[in-house]
PDB file of C-alpha atoms in Angstrom:
ATOM      1  CA  UNK E   1       0.000   0.000   0.000  1.00 79.00           C
ATOM      2  CA  UNK E   2       3.030   2.299  -0.075  1.00 94.00           C
ATOM      3  CA  UNK E   3       2.849   5.130  -2.597  1.00 98.00           C
ATOM      4  CA  UNK E   4       5.677   7.286  -3.932  1.00 98.00           C
ATOM      5  CA  UNK E   5       5.242  10.982  -4.662  1.00 98.00           C
ATOM      6  CA  UNK E   6       6.534  11.848  -8.130  1.00 98.00           C
ATOM      7  CA  UNK E   7       5.443  15.470  -8.472  1.00 98.00           C
ATOM      8  CA  UNK E   8       3.181  18.041  -6.835  1.00 98.00           C
ATOM      9  CA  UNK E   9       1.898  21.440  -7.947  1.00 98.00           C
ATOM     10  CA  UNK E  10      -0.319  23.974  -6.227  1.00 98.00           C
ATOM     11  CA  UNK E  11      -3.693  23.942  -7.952  1.00 98.00           C
ATOM     12  CA  UNK E  12      -6.815  25.988  -7.110  1.00 98.00           C
ATOM     13  CA  UNK E  13      -5.643  26.435  -3.529  1.00 97.00           C
ATOM     14  CA  UNK E  14      -4.903  22.739  -3.103  1.00 98.00           C
ATOM     15  CA  UNK E  15      -2.480  20.409  -4.853  1.00 98.00           C
ATOM     16  CA  UNK E  16      -2.390  18.225  -7.934  1.00 98.00           C
ATOM     17  CA  UNK E  17       0.040  15.401  -7.207  1.00 98.00           C
ATOM     18  CA  UNK E  18       1.232  12.353  -9.133  1.00 98.00           C
ATOM     19  CA  UNK E  19       1.954   9.118  -7.296  1.00 98.00           C
ATOM     20  CA  UNK E  20       3.236   5.674  -8.211  1.00 98.00           C
ATOM     21  CA  UNK E  21       2.787   2.345  -6.491  1.00 98.00           C
ATOM     22  CA  UNK E  22       3.202  -1.340  -7.201  1.00 98.00           C
ATOM     23  CA  UNK E  23      -0.222  -2.806  -7.935  1.00 98.00           C
ATOM     24  CA  UNK E  24      -1.240  -6.273  -6.834  1.00 98.00           C
ATOM     25  CA  UNK E  25      -4.105  -6.244  -9.324  1.00 98.00           C
ATOM     26  CA  UNK E  26      -2.092  -5.374 -12.434  1.00 98.00           C
ATOM     27  CA  UNK E  27       1.269  -6.732 -11.228  1.00 98.00           C
ATOM     28  CA  UNK E  28       3.133  -3.655 -12.390  1.00 98.00           C
ATOM     29  CA  UNK E  29       3.871  -0.103 -11.307  1.00 98.00           C
ATOM     30  CA  UNK E  30       0.835   2.117 -11.721  1.00 98.00           C
ATOM     31  CA  UNK E  31       0.570   5.912 -11.672  1.00 98.00           C
ATOM     32  CA  UNK E  32      -2.338   8.105 -10.663  1.00 98.00           C
ATOM     33  CA  UNK E  33      -2.966  11.814 -10.134  1.00 98.00           C
ATOM     34  CA  UNK E  34      -4.879  13.253  -7.196  1.00 98.00           C
ATOM     35  CA  UNK E  35      -6.315  16.718  -6.736  1.00 98.00           C
ATOM     36  CA  UNK E  36      -6.634  17.484  -3.021  1.00 98.00           C
ATOM     37  CA  UNK E  37      -8.524  20.642  -2.019  1.00 98.00           C
ATOM     38  CA  UNK E  38      -7.128  23.146   0.455  1.00 97.00           C
ATOM     39  CA  UNK E  39      -8.671  21.646   3.606  1.00 96.00           C
ATOM     40  CA  UNK E  40      -7.262  18.202   2.833  1.00 97.00           C
ATOM     41  CA  UNK E  41      -3.804  19.644   2.225  1.00 97.00           C
ATOM     42  CA  UNK E  42      -3.621  22.022   5.189  1.00 97.00           C
ATOM     43  CA  UNK E  43      -5.544  20.222   7.934  1.00 95.00           C
ATOM     44  CA  UNK E  44      -5.639  16.661   6.591  1.00 94.00           C
ATOM     45  CA  UNK E  45      -9.435  16.757   6.705  1.00 94.00           C
ATOM     46  CA  UNK E  46     -10.832  13.688   4.975  1.00 98.00           C
ATOM     47  CA  UNK E  47     -12.832  14.827   1.982  1.00 98.00           C
ATOM     48  CA  UNK E  48     -15.200  13.127  -0.482  1.00 98.00           C
ATOM     49  CA  UNK E  49     -13.807  11.896  -3.778  1.00 98.00           C
ATOM     50  CA  UNK E  50     -14.745  11.570  -7.426  1.00 99.00           C
ATOM     51  CA  UNK E  51     -12.848   9.018  -9.537  1.00 99.00           C
ATOM     52  CA  UNK E  52     -12.279  10.389 -13.058  1.00 98.00           C
ATOM     53  CA  UNK E  53     -11.639   7.730 -15.716  1.00 98.00           C
ATOM     54  CA  UNK E  54      -9.917   8.561 -18.992  1.00 98.00           C
ATOM     55  CA  UNK E  55     -10.574   7.267 -22.481  1.00 98.00           C
ATOM     56  CA  UNK E  56      -8.659   5.451 -25.197  1.00 98.00           C
ATOM     57  CA  UNK E  57      -5.115   6.754 -25.827  1.00 97.00           C
ATOM     58  CA  UNK E  58      -5.145   8.593 -22.480  1.00 98.00           C
ATOM     59  CA  UNK E  59      -2.955   8.270 -19.414  1.00 98.00           C
ATOM     60  CA  UNK E  60      -3.561   9.488 -15.880  1.00 98.00           C
ATOM     61  CA  UNK E  61      -2.606  12.984 -17.068  1.00 98.00           C
ATOM     62  CA  UNK E  62      -5.155  13.881 -19.751  1.00 98.00           C
ATOM     63  CA  UNK E  63      -8.269  14.240 -17.609  1.00 97.00           C
ATOM     64  CA  UNK E  64      -6.301  15.853 -14.783  1.00 98.00           C
ATOM     65  CA  UNK E  65      -4.627  18.469 -16.982  1.00 97.00           C
ATOM     66  CA  UNK E  66      -7.335  19.165 -19.562  1.00 97.00           C
ATOM     67  CA  UNK E  67     -10.676  18.225 -18.030  1.00 97.00           C
ATOM     68  CA  UNK E  68     -11.193  21.423 -16.062  1.00 96.00           C
ATOM     69  CA  UNK E  69     -12.807  19.715 -13.071  1.00 98.00           C
ATOM     70  CA  UNK E  70     -10.507  20.855 -10.258  1.00 98.00           C
ATOM     71  CA  UNK E  71     -11.646  24.482 -10.264  1.00 98.00           C
ATOM     72  CA  UNK E  72     -15.210  23.578  -9.316  1.00 98.00           C
ATOM     73  CA  UNK E  73     -14.183  20.639  -7.102  1.00 98.00           C
ATOM     74  CA  UNK E  74     -12.011  22.980  -5.046  1.00 98.00           C
ATOM     75  CA  UNK E  75     -15.066  25.070  -4.167  1.00 98.00           C
ATOM     76  CA  UNK E  76     -16.832  21.997  -2.767  1.00 98.00           C
ATOM     77  CA  UNK E  77     -13.681  20.640  -1.054  1.00 98.00           C
ATOM     78  CA  UNK E  78     -13.898  17.450  -3.120  1.00 98.00           C
ATOM     79  CA  UNK E  79     -10.865  15.360  -4.096  1.00 98.00           C
ATOM     80  CA  UNK E  80     -10.420  14.027  -7.631  1.00 98.00           C
ATOM     81  CA  UNK E  81      -8.546  10.808  -8.413  1.00 98.00           C
ATOM     82  CA  UNK E  82      -7.307  10.203 -11.958  1.00 98.00           C
ATOM     83  CA  UNK E  83      -6.098   6.620 -12.530  1.00 98.00           C
ATOM     84  CA  UNK E  84      -4.116   5.455 -15.520  1.00 98.00           C
ATOM     85  CA  UNK E  85      -6.131   3.723 -18.224  1.00 98.00           C
ATOM     86  CA  UNK E  86      -4.111   0.487 -18.412  1.00 98.00           C
ATOM     87  CA  UNK E  87      -1.105  -1.345 -17.024  1.00 98.00           C
ATOM     88  CA  UNK E  88       2.299  -0.184 -18.285  1.00 98.00           C
ATOM     89  CA  UNK E  89       5.720  -1.647 -19.086  1.00 97.00           C
ATOM     90  CA  UNK E  90       4.555  -5.238 -19.314  1.00 97.00           C
ATOM     91  CA  UNK E  91       6.050  -8.075 -21.356  1.00 95.00           C
ATOM     92  CA  UNK E  92       3.014  -8.228 -23.688  1.00 96.00           C
ATOM     93  CA  UNK E  93       4.449  -7.545 -27.130  1.00 92.00           C
ATOM     94  CA  UNK E  94       1.099  -6.570 -28.677  1.00 93.00           C
ATOM     95  CA  UNK E  95       0.286  -4.015 -25.978  1.00 96.00           C
ATOM     96  CA  UNK E  96       1.587  -1.016 -27.915  1.00 94.00           C
ATOM     97  CA  UNK E  97       0.517  -1.977 -31.411  1.00 93.00           C
ATOM     98  CA  UNK E  98      -3.099  -0.759 -31.569  1.00 93.00           C
ATOM     99  CA  UNK E  99      -4.892   2.089 -29.837  1.00 93.00           C
ATOM    100  CA  UNK E 100      -7.970  -0.067 -29.132  1.00 95.00           C
ATOM    101  CA  UNK E 101      -6.220  -2.744 -27.074  1.00 97.00           C
ATOM    102  CA  UNK E 102      -3.251  -2.838 -24.709  1.00 97.00           C
ATOM    103  CA  UNK E 103      -1.672   0.319 -23.372  1.00 98.00           C
ATOM    104  CA  UNK E 104      -4.152   3.157 -22.773  1.00 98.00           C
ATOM    105  CA  UNK E 105      -6.967   0.747 -23.642  1.00 98.00           C
ATOM    106  CA  UNK E 106      -7.696  -1.233 -20.496  1.00 98.00           C
ATOM    107  CA  UNK E 107     -11.507  -0.984 -20.876  1.00 98.00           C
ATOM    108  CA  UNK E 108     -11.803  -1.185 -17.075  1.00 98.00           C
ATOM    109  CA  UNK E 109     -12.349  -4.939 -17.203  1.00 98.00           C
ATOM    110  CA  UNK E 110     -10.559  -8.048 -15.959  1.00 98.00           C
ATOM    111  CA  UNK E 111      -8.996  -9.880 -18.906  1.00 98.00           C
ATOM    112  CA  UNK E 112      -9.321 -13.657 -18.913  1.00 98.00           C
ATOM    113  CA  UNK E 113      -7.321 -14.478 -22.052  1.00 98.00           C
ATOM    114  CA  UNK E 114      -3.547 -14.844 -22.412  1.00 97.00           C
ATOM    115  CA  UNK E 115      -1.365 -12.857 -22.639  1.00 98.00           C
ATOM    116  CA  UNK E 116      -3.604 -10.132 -21.195  1.00 98.00           C
ATOM    117  CA  UNK E 117      -4.897 -11.989 -18.142  1.00 98.00           C
ATOM    118  CA  UNK E 118      -1.773 -11.420 -16.029  1.00 98.00           C
ATOM    119  CA  UNK E 119      -1.774  -7.605 -16.021  1.00 98.00           C
ATOM    120  CA  UNK E 120      -5.022  -6.317 -17.541  1.00 98.00           C
ATOM    121  CA  UNK E 121      -7.124  -6.373 -14.371  1.00 98.00           C
ATOM    122  CA  UNK E 122      -8.322  -2.785 -14.540  1.00 98.00           C
ATOM    123  CA  UNK E 123     -11.710  -3.495 -12.978  1.00 98.00           C
ATOM    124  CA  UNK E 124     -10.057  -4.898  -9.868  1.00 98.00           C
ATOM    125  CA  UNK E 125      -7.570  -2.040  -9.873  1.00 98.00           C
ATOM    126  CA  UNK E 126     -10.063   0.825 -10.115  1.00 98.00           C
ATOM    127  CA  UNK E 127     -12.982  -0.649  -8.179  1.00 98.00           C
ATOM    128  CA  UNK E 128     -11.086  -2.464  -5.426  1.00 98.00           C
ATOM    129  CA  UNK E 129      -7.382  -1.703  -5.063  1.00 98.00           C
ATOM    130  CA  UNK E 130      -7.156   2.015  -5.821  1.00 98.00           C
ATOM    131  CA  UNK E 131      -9.796   3.097  -3.256  1.00 98.00           C
ATOM    132  CA  UNK E 132      -7.896   1.218  -0.576  1.00 98.00           C
ATOM    133  CA  UNK E 133      -4.615   2.794  -1.677  1.00 98.00           C
ATOM    134  CA  UNK E 134      -5.926   6.363  -1.577  1.00 98.00           C
ATOM    135  CA  UNK E 135      -7.845   5.848   1.665  1.00 98.00           C
ATOM    136  CA  UNK E 136      -4.771   4.419   3.400  1.00 98.00           C
ATOM    137  CA  UNK E 137      -2.335   7.059   2.216  1.00 98.00           C
ATOM    138  CA  UNK E 138      -4.320  10.258   1.659  1.00 98.00           C
ATOM    139  CA  UNK E 139      -6.984  12.323   3.489  1.00 98.00           C
ATOM    140  CA  UNK E 140      -9.806  10.904   1.385  1.00 98.00           C
ATOM    141  CA  UNK E 141     -13.092   9.558   2.701  1.00 98.00           C
ATOM    142  CA  UNK E 142     -13.917   6.664   0.387  1.00 97.00           C
ATOM    143  CA  UNK E 143     -17.297   6.233   2.103  1.00 97.00           C
ATOM    144  CA  UNK E 144     -18.254   9.362   0.157  1.00 98.00           C
ATOM    145  CA  UNK E 145     -17.277   8.367  -3.374  1.00 98.00           C
ATOM    146  CA  UNK E 146     -18.651   8.833  -6.848  1.00 98.00           C
ATOM    147  CA  UNK E 147     -17.312   8.143 -10.318  1.00 99.00           C
ATOM    148  CA  UNK E 148     -17.281   9.689 -13.787  1.00 98.00           C
ATOM    149  CA  UNK E 149     -15.471   9.147 -17.062  1.00 98.00           C
ATOM    150  CA  UNK E 150     -14.965  10.011 -20.710  1.00 98.00           C
ATOM    151  CA  UNK E 151     -15.511   7.717 -23.701  1.00 98.00           C
ATOM    152  CA  UNK E 152     -13.924   4.367 -22.705  1.00 98.00           C
ATOM    153  CA  UNK E 153     -13.756   5.905 -19.239  1.00 98.00           C
ATOM    154  CA  UNK E 154     -17.474   6.666 -19.439  1.00 98.00           C
ATOM    155  CA  UNK E 155     -18.033   2.978 -20.159  1.00 98.00           C
ATOM    156  CA  UNK E 156     -15.792   2.220 -17.189  1.00 98.00           C
ATOM    157  CA  UNK E 157     -17.530   4.644 -14.832  1.00 98.00           C
ATOM    158  CA  UNK E 158     -21.014   3.422 -15.711  1.00 98.00           C
ATOM    159  CA  UNK E 159     -20.173  -0.286 -15.634  1.00 98.00           C
ATOM    160  CA  UNK E 160     -18.215  -0.011 -12.368  1.00 98.00           C
ATOM    161  CA  UNK E 161     -21.051   1.993 -10.828  1.00 98.00           C
ATOM    162  CA  UNK E 162     -23.663  -0.562 -11.876  1.00 98.00           C
ATOM    163  CA  UNK E 163     -21.660  -3.392 -10.315  1.00 98.00           C
ATOM    164  CA  UNK E 164     -21.029  -1.417  -7.108  1.00 98.00           C
ATOM    165  CA  UNK E 165     -24.110   0.726  -6.589  1.00 98.00           C
ATOM    166  CA  UNK E 166     -23.699   0.883  -2.821  1.00 97.00           C
ATOM    167  CA  UNK E 167     -20.107   2.113  -3.133  1.00 98.00           C
ATOM    168  CA  UNK E 168     -20.685   5.195  -5.283  1.00 98.00           C
ATOM    169  CA  UNK E 169     -23.214   7.928  -4.572  1.00 98.00           C
ATOM    170  CA  UNK E 170     -23.719   8.690  -8.265  1.00 98.00           C
ATOM    171  CA  UNK E 171     -22.145   8.509 -11.728  1.00 99.00           C
ATOM    172  CA  UNK E 172     -21.762  10.714 -14.805  1.00 98.00           C
ATOM    173  CA  UNK E 173     -20.124  10.451 -18.201  1.00 98.00           C
ATOM    174  CA  UNK E 174     -18.941  12.415 -21.200  1.00 98.00           C
ATOM    175  CA  UNK E 175     -19.557  10.711 -24.563  1.00 98.00           C
ATOM    176  CA  UNK E 176     -19.468   7.202 -23.077  1.00 98.00           C
ATOM    177  CA  UNK E 177     -19.236   3.928 -24.972  1.00 98.00           C
ATOM    178  CA  UNK E 178     -22.668   2.599 -24.012  1.00 98.00           C
ATOM    179  CA  UNK E 179     -22.478  -0.745 -25.796  1.00 98.00           C
ATOM    180  CA  UNK E 180     -18.922  -2.055 -25.799  1.00 98.00           C
ATOM    181  CA  UNK E 181     -20.046  -5.384 -27.255  1.00 97.00           C
ATOM    182  CA  UNK E 182     -21.272  -3.694 -30.461  1.00 96.00           C
ATOM    183  CA  UNK E 183     -18.854  -0.756 -30.737  1.00 97.00           C
ATOM    184  CA  UNK E 184     -16.042  -1.299 -33.259  1.00 97.00           C
ATOM    185  CA  UNK E 185     -13.573  -0.473 -30.465  1.00 97.00           C
ATOM    186  CA  UNK E 186     -15.078  -3.162 -28.273  1.00 97.00           C
ATOM    187  CA  UNK E 187     -15.414  -5.661 -31.091  1.00 97.00           C
ATOM    188  CA  UNK E 188     -11.648  -5.399 -31.549  1.00 97.00           C
ATOM    189  CA  UNK E 189     -10.668  -5.434 -27.870  1.00 97.00           C
ATOM    190  CA  UNK E 190     -13.161  -7.768 -26.182  1.00 98.00           C
ATOM    191  CA  UNK E 191     -12.204 -10.955 -28.089  1.00 98.00           C
ATOM    192  CA  UNK E 192      -8.582 -10.394 -27.099  1.00 98.00           C
ATOM    193  CA  UNK E 193      -9.367  -9.693 -23.450  1.00 98.00           C
ATOM    194  CA  UNK E 194     -12.365 -11.998 -22.925  1.00 98.00           C
ATOM    195  CA  UNK E 195     -12.304 -14.571 -25.729  1.00 97.00           C
ATOM    196  CA  UNK E 196     -14.864 -15.287 -28.476  1.00 96.00           C
ATOM    197  CA  UNK E 197     -18.268 -13.651 -28.134  1.00 93.00           C
ATOM    198  CA  UNK E 198     -20.163 -15.025 -25.163  1.00 94.00           C
ATOM    199  CA  UNK E 199     -23.287 -12.990 -24.303  1.00 93.00           C
ATOM    200  CA  UNK E 200     -22.865 -13.533 -20.560  1.00 93.00           C
ATOM    201  CA  UNK E 201     -19.158 -12.699 -20.436  1.00 96.00           C
ATOM    202  CA  UNK E 202     -19.265  -9.770 -22.831  1.00 97.00           C
ATOM    203  CA  UNK E 203     -22.546  -8.535 -21.360  1.00 97.00           C
ATOM    204  CA  UNK E 204     -20.902  -8.254 -17.954  1.00 97.00           C
ATOM    205  CA  UNK E 205     -18.638  -5.639 -19.533  1.00 97.00           C
ATOM    206  CA  UNK E 206     -21.283  -3.741 -21.496  1.00 98.00           C
ATOM    207  CA  UNK E 207     -23.217  -0.843 -19.940  1.00 98.00           C
ATOM    208  CA  UNK E 208     -26.472  -1.509 -21.762  1.00 98.00           C
ATOM    209  CA  UNK E 209     -26.466  -5.236 -20.984  1.00 98.00           C
ATOM    210  CA  UNK E 210     -25.595  -4.587 -17.336  1.00 98.00           C
ATOM    211  CA  UNK E 211     -28.329  -2.002 -16.945  1.00 98.00           C
ATOM    212  CA  UNK E 212     -30.944  -4.310 -18.467  1.00 98.00           C
ATOM    213  CA  UNK E 213     -29.822  -7.086 -16.119  1.00 98.00           C
ATOM    214  CA  UNK E 214     -30.015  -4.963 -12.976  1.00 98.00           C
ATOM    215  CA  UNK E 215     -33.374  -3.480 -13.924  1.00 98.00           C
ATOM    216  CA  UNK E 216     -34.778  -6.953 -14.626  1.00 98.00           C
ATOM    217  CA  UNK E 217     -33.557  -8.107 -11.205  1.00 98.00           C
ATOM    218  CA  UNK E 218     -34.945  -4.947  -9.567  1.00 98.00           C
ATOM    219  CA  UNK E 219     -31.390  -4.111  -8.511  1.00 98.00           C
ATOM    220  CA  UNK E 220     -30.967  -0.721 -10.177  1.00 98.00           C
ATOM    221  CA  UNK E 221     -31.046   1.968  -7.509  1.00 98.00           C
ATOM    222  CA  UNK E 222     -34.193   4.040  -7.747  1.00 97.00           C
ATOM    223  CA  UNK E 223     -32.669   7.044  -5.997  1.00 97.00           C
ATOM    224  CA  UNK E 224     -29.840   7.620  -8.464  1.00 98.00           C
ATOM    225  CA  UNK E 225     -29.783  10.214 -11.241  1.00 98.00           C
ATOM    226  CA  UNK E 226     -27.257   9.693 -14.047  1.00 98.00           C
ATOM    227  CA  UNK E 227     -25.845  12.615 -16.040  1.00 99.00           C
ATOM    228  CA  UNK E 228     -24.503  12.048 -19.568  1.00 99.00           C
ATOM    229  CA  UNK E 229     -23.274  14.759 -21.933  1.00 98.00           C
ATOM    230  CA  UNK E 230     -22.788  14.047 -25.624  1.00 98.00           C
ATOM    231  CA  UNK E 231     -21.540  16.396 -28.343  1.00 98.00           C
ATOM    232  CA  UNK E 232     -23.561  16.499 -31.560  1.00 98.00           C
ATOM    233  CA  UNK E 233     -20.415  16.912 -33.689  1.00 98.00           C
ATOM    234  CA  UNK E 234     -18.675  13.920 -32.108  1.00 98.00           C
ATOM    235  CA  UNK E 235     -17.282  11.913 -35.021  1.00 98.00           C
ATOM    236  CA  UNK E 236     -17.683   8.695 -32.991  1.00 98.00           C
ATOM    237  CA  UNK E 237     -21.329   9.243 -32.076  1.00 98.00           C
ATOM    238  CA  UNK E 238     -23.084   7.142 -34.702  1.00 96.00           C
ATOM    239  CA  UNK E 239     -20.696   4.211 -35.036  1.00 97.00           C
ATOM    240  CA  UNK E 240     -19.065   3.780 -31.626  1.00 98.00           C
ATOM    241  CA  UNK E 241     -21.133   5.182 -28.762  1.00 98.00           C
ATOM    242  CA  UNK E 242     -24.728   3.856 -29.098  1.00 98.00           C
ATOM    243  CA  UNK E 243     -26.237   6.943 -27.457  1.00 98.00           C
ATOM    244  CA  UNK E 244     -29.475   7.006 -29.440  1.00 98.00           C
ATOM    245  CA  UNK E 245     -30.008   3.276 -29.002  1.00 98.00           C
ATOM    246  CA  UNK E 246     -29.377   3.645 -25.275  1.00 98.00           C
ATOM    247  CA  UNK E 247     -32.027   6.363 -25.026  1.00 98.00           C
ATOM    248  CA  UNK E 248     -34.551   4.010 -26.633  1.00 98.00           C
ATOM    249  CA  UNK E 249     -33.509   1.220 -24.257  1.00 98.00           C
ATOM    250  CA  UNK E 250     -33.972   3.246 -21.065  1.00 98.00           C
ATOM    251  CA  UNK E 251     -37.396   4.387 -22.296  1.00 98.00           C
ATOM    252  CA  UNK E 252     -38.393   0.760 -22.847  1.00 98.00           C
ATOM    253  CA  UNK E 253     -37.037  -0.134 -19.396  1.00 98.00           C
ATOM    254  CA  UNK E 254     -39.132   2.625 -17.830  1.00 98.00           C
ATOM    255  CA  UNK E 255     -36.148   4.379 -16.236  1.00 98.00           C
ATOM    256  CA  UNK E 256     -35.674   7.354 -18.587  1.00 98.00           C
ATOM    257  CA  UNK E 257     -36.506   9.727 -15.731  1.00 98.00           C
ATOM    258  CA  UNK E 258     -33.342   8.571 -13.917  1.00 98.00           C
ATOM    259  CA  UNK E 259     -31.105   9.721 -16.775  1.00 98.00           C
ATOM    260  CA  UNK E 260     -30.321  13.239 -17.901  1.00 98.00           C
ATOM    261  CA  UNK E 261     -28.791  12.818 -21.349  1.00 98.00           C
ATOM    262  CA  UNK E 262     -27.881  16.164 -22.866  1.00 98.00           C
ATOM    263  CA  UNK E 263     -26.875  16.650 -26.499  1.00 98.00           C
ATOM    264  CA  UNK E 264     -24.511  19.613 -26.670  1.00 98.00           C
ATOM    265  CA  UNK E 265     -24.777  21.349 -30.025  1.00 98.00           C
ATOM    266  CA  UNK E 266     -21.562  21.605 -32.027  1.00 98.00           C
ATOM    267  CA  UNK E 267     -19.250  19.915 -29.519  1.00 98.00           C
ATOM    268  CA  UNK E 268     -16.923  17.065 -30.456  1.00 98.00           C
ATOM    269  CA  UNK E 269     -15.323  14.195 -28.499  1.00 98.00           C
ATOM    270  CA  UNK E 270     -12.386  16.046 -26.975  1.00 98.00           C
ATOM    271  CA  UNK E 271     -11.363  17.920 -23.866  1.00 98.00           C
ATOM    272  CA  UNK E 272     -12.670  21.306 -25.012  1.00 98.00           C
ATOM    273  CA  UNK E 273     -16.077  19.651 -24.801  1.00 98.00           C
ATOM    274  CA  UNK E 274     -15.351  18.074 -21.416  1.00 98.00           C
ATOM    275  CA  UNK E 275     -13.919  21.222 -19.846  1.00 98.00           C
ATOM    276  CA  UNK E 276     -16.950  23.247 -20.999  1.00 98.00           C
ATOM    277  CA  UNK E 277     -19.364  21.079 -19.022  1.00 98.00           C
ATOM    278  CA  UNK E 278     -17.103  19.811 -16.223  1.00 98.00           C
ATOM    279  CA  UNK E 279     -18.610  22.282 -13.757  1.00 98.00           C
ATOM    280  CA  UNK E 280     -22.083  20.789 -14.290  1.00 98.00           C
ATOM    281  CA  UNK E 281     -20.744  17.316 -13.599  1.00 98.00           C
ATOM    282  CA  UNK E 282     -19.004  18.395 -10.410  1.00 98.00           C
ATOM    283  CA  UNK E 283     -22.260  20.028  -9.263  1.00 98.00           C
ATOM    284  CA  UNK E 284     -24.074  16.776 -10.029  1.00 98.00           C
ATOM    285  CA  UNK E 285     -21.628  14.766  -7.925  1.00 98.00           C
ATOM    286  CA  UNK E 286     -21.455  17.324  -5.126  1.00 98.00           C
ATOM    287  CA  UNK E 287     -25.210  17.107  -4.614  1.00 98.00           C
ATOM    288  CA  UNK E 288     -25.059  13.313  -4.273  1.00 98.00           C
ATOM    289  CA  UNK E 289     -21.989  13.492  -2.018  1.00 98.00           C
ATOM    290  CA  UNK E 290     -23.629  16.006   0.282  1.00 98.00           C
ATOM    291  CA  UNK E 291     -20.908  18.579  -0.410  1.00 98.00           C
ATOM    292  CA  UNK E 292     -21.625  22.312  -0.226  1.00 97.00           C
ATOM    293  CA  UNK E 293     -19.887  25.311  -1.714  1.00 96.00           C
ATOM    294  CA  UNK E 294     -17.214  26.969   0.447  1.00 91.00           C
TER     295      UNK E 294
END
């Protein structure tokens, strides 16, 4: 559980710090960034936390440096944790060959197929190990947690939330992959990580399939409100993200009132889009976390 400080910068009255540690889940050295607000830095007050998951081709730095969330989080005294998106420096030769699988493409799942099954345990890392690491080493109250993400990270945030609804107060996403088992990105990555198409195995790593399962079992929390923002000029919208199909699905499931899905006119898939609406997402999480403006 030991972490090593790599760098630290003052940021909106608090600090943005990068840490490394040896992960049991991924069996390699992992890096993550943490924004700690002023009260956590100066008086070691334990503060609520939002986990912010990055998308394909990202590291732990992209969301932290470009997402624009820390400004608003600082006003609520909320910490932000930015994990890496995959293991690093492994002996898997294929890991750096394609942007849809391997490095920066962990899909927040536990791989079962060789050679990925040794290190690519990103579900266990984000949902289980990382909260314990930050709670042990930093003034963060993991009993007051929520989660959000972008693109692949939106898929990760939503799927991790659905599997751990009592752990996270709420969830939000920017341009999430809502059906990994039908997205071209997922159709390339899932066979490598999980083996040939198996509806049960792939469905356990697909937001739409998970949601349908939990609703059918009456296990989807009725008190949760989910915020999703999607740019209308996102070049991945039609082929990769399944947003329109998802809207039809939640209507058929009778849970459309629990989702606020906003189409943002003219915005694309990148961080200019995210940073424009980051404040709304922090407000959404702050309400669920019981945080107030300072």
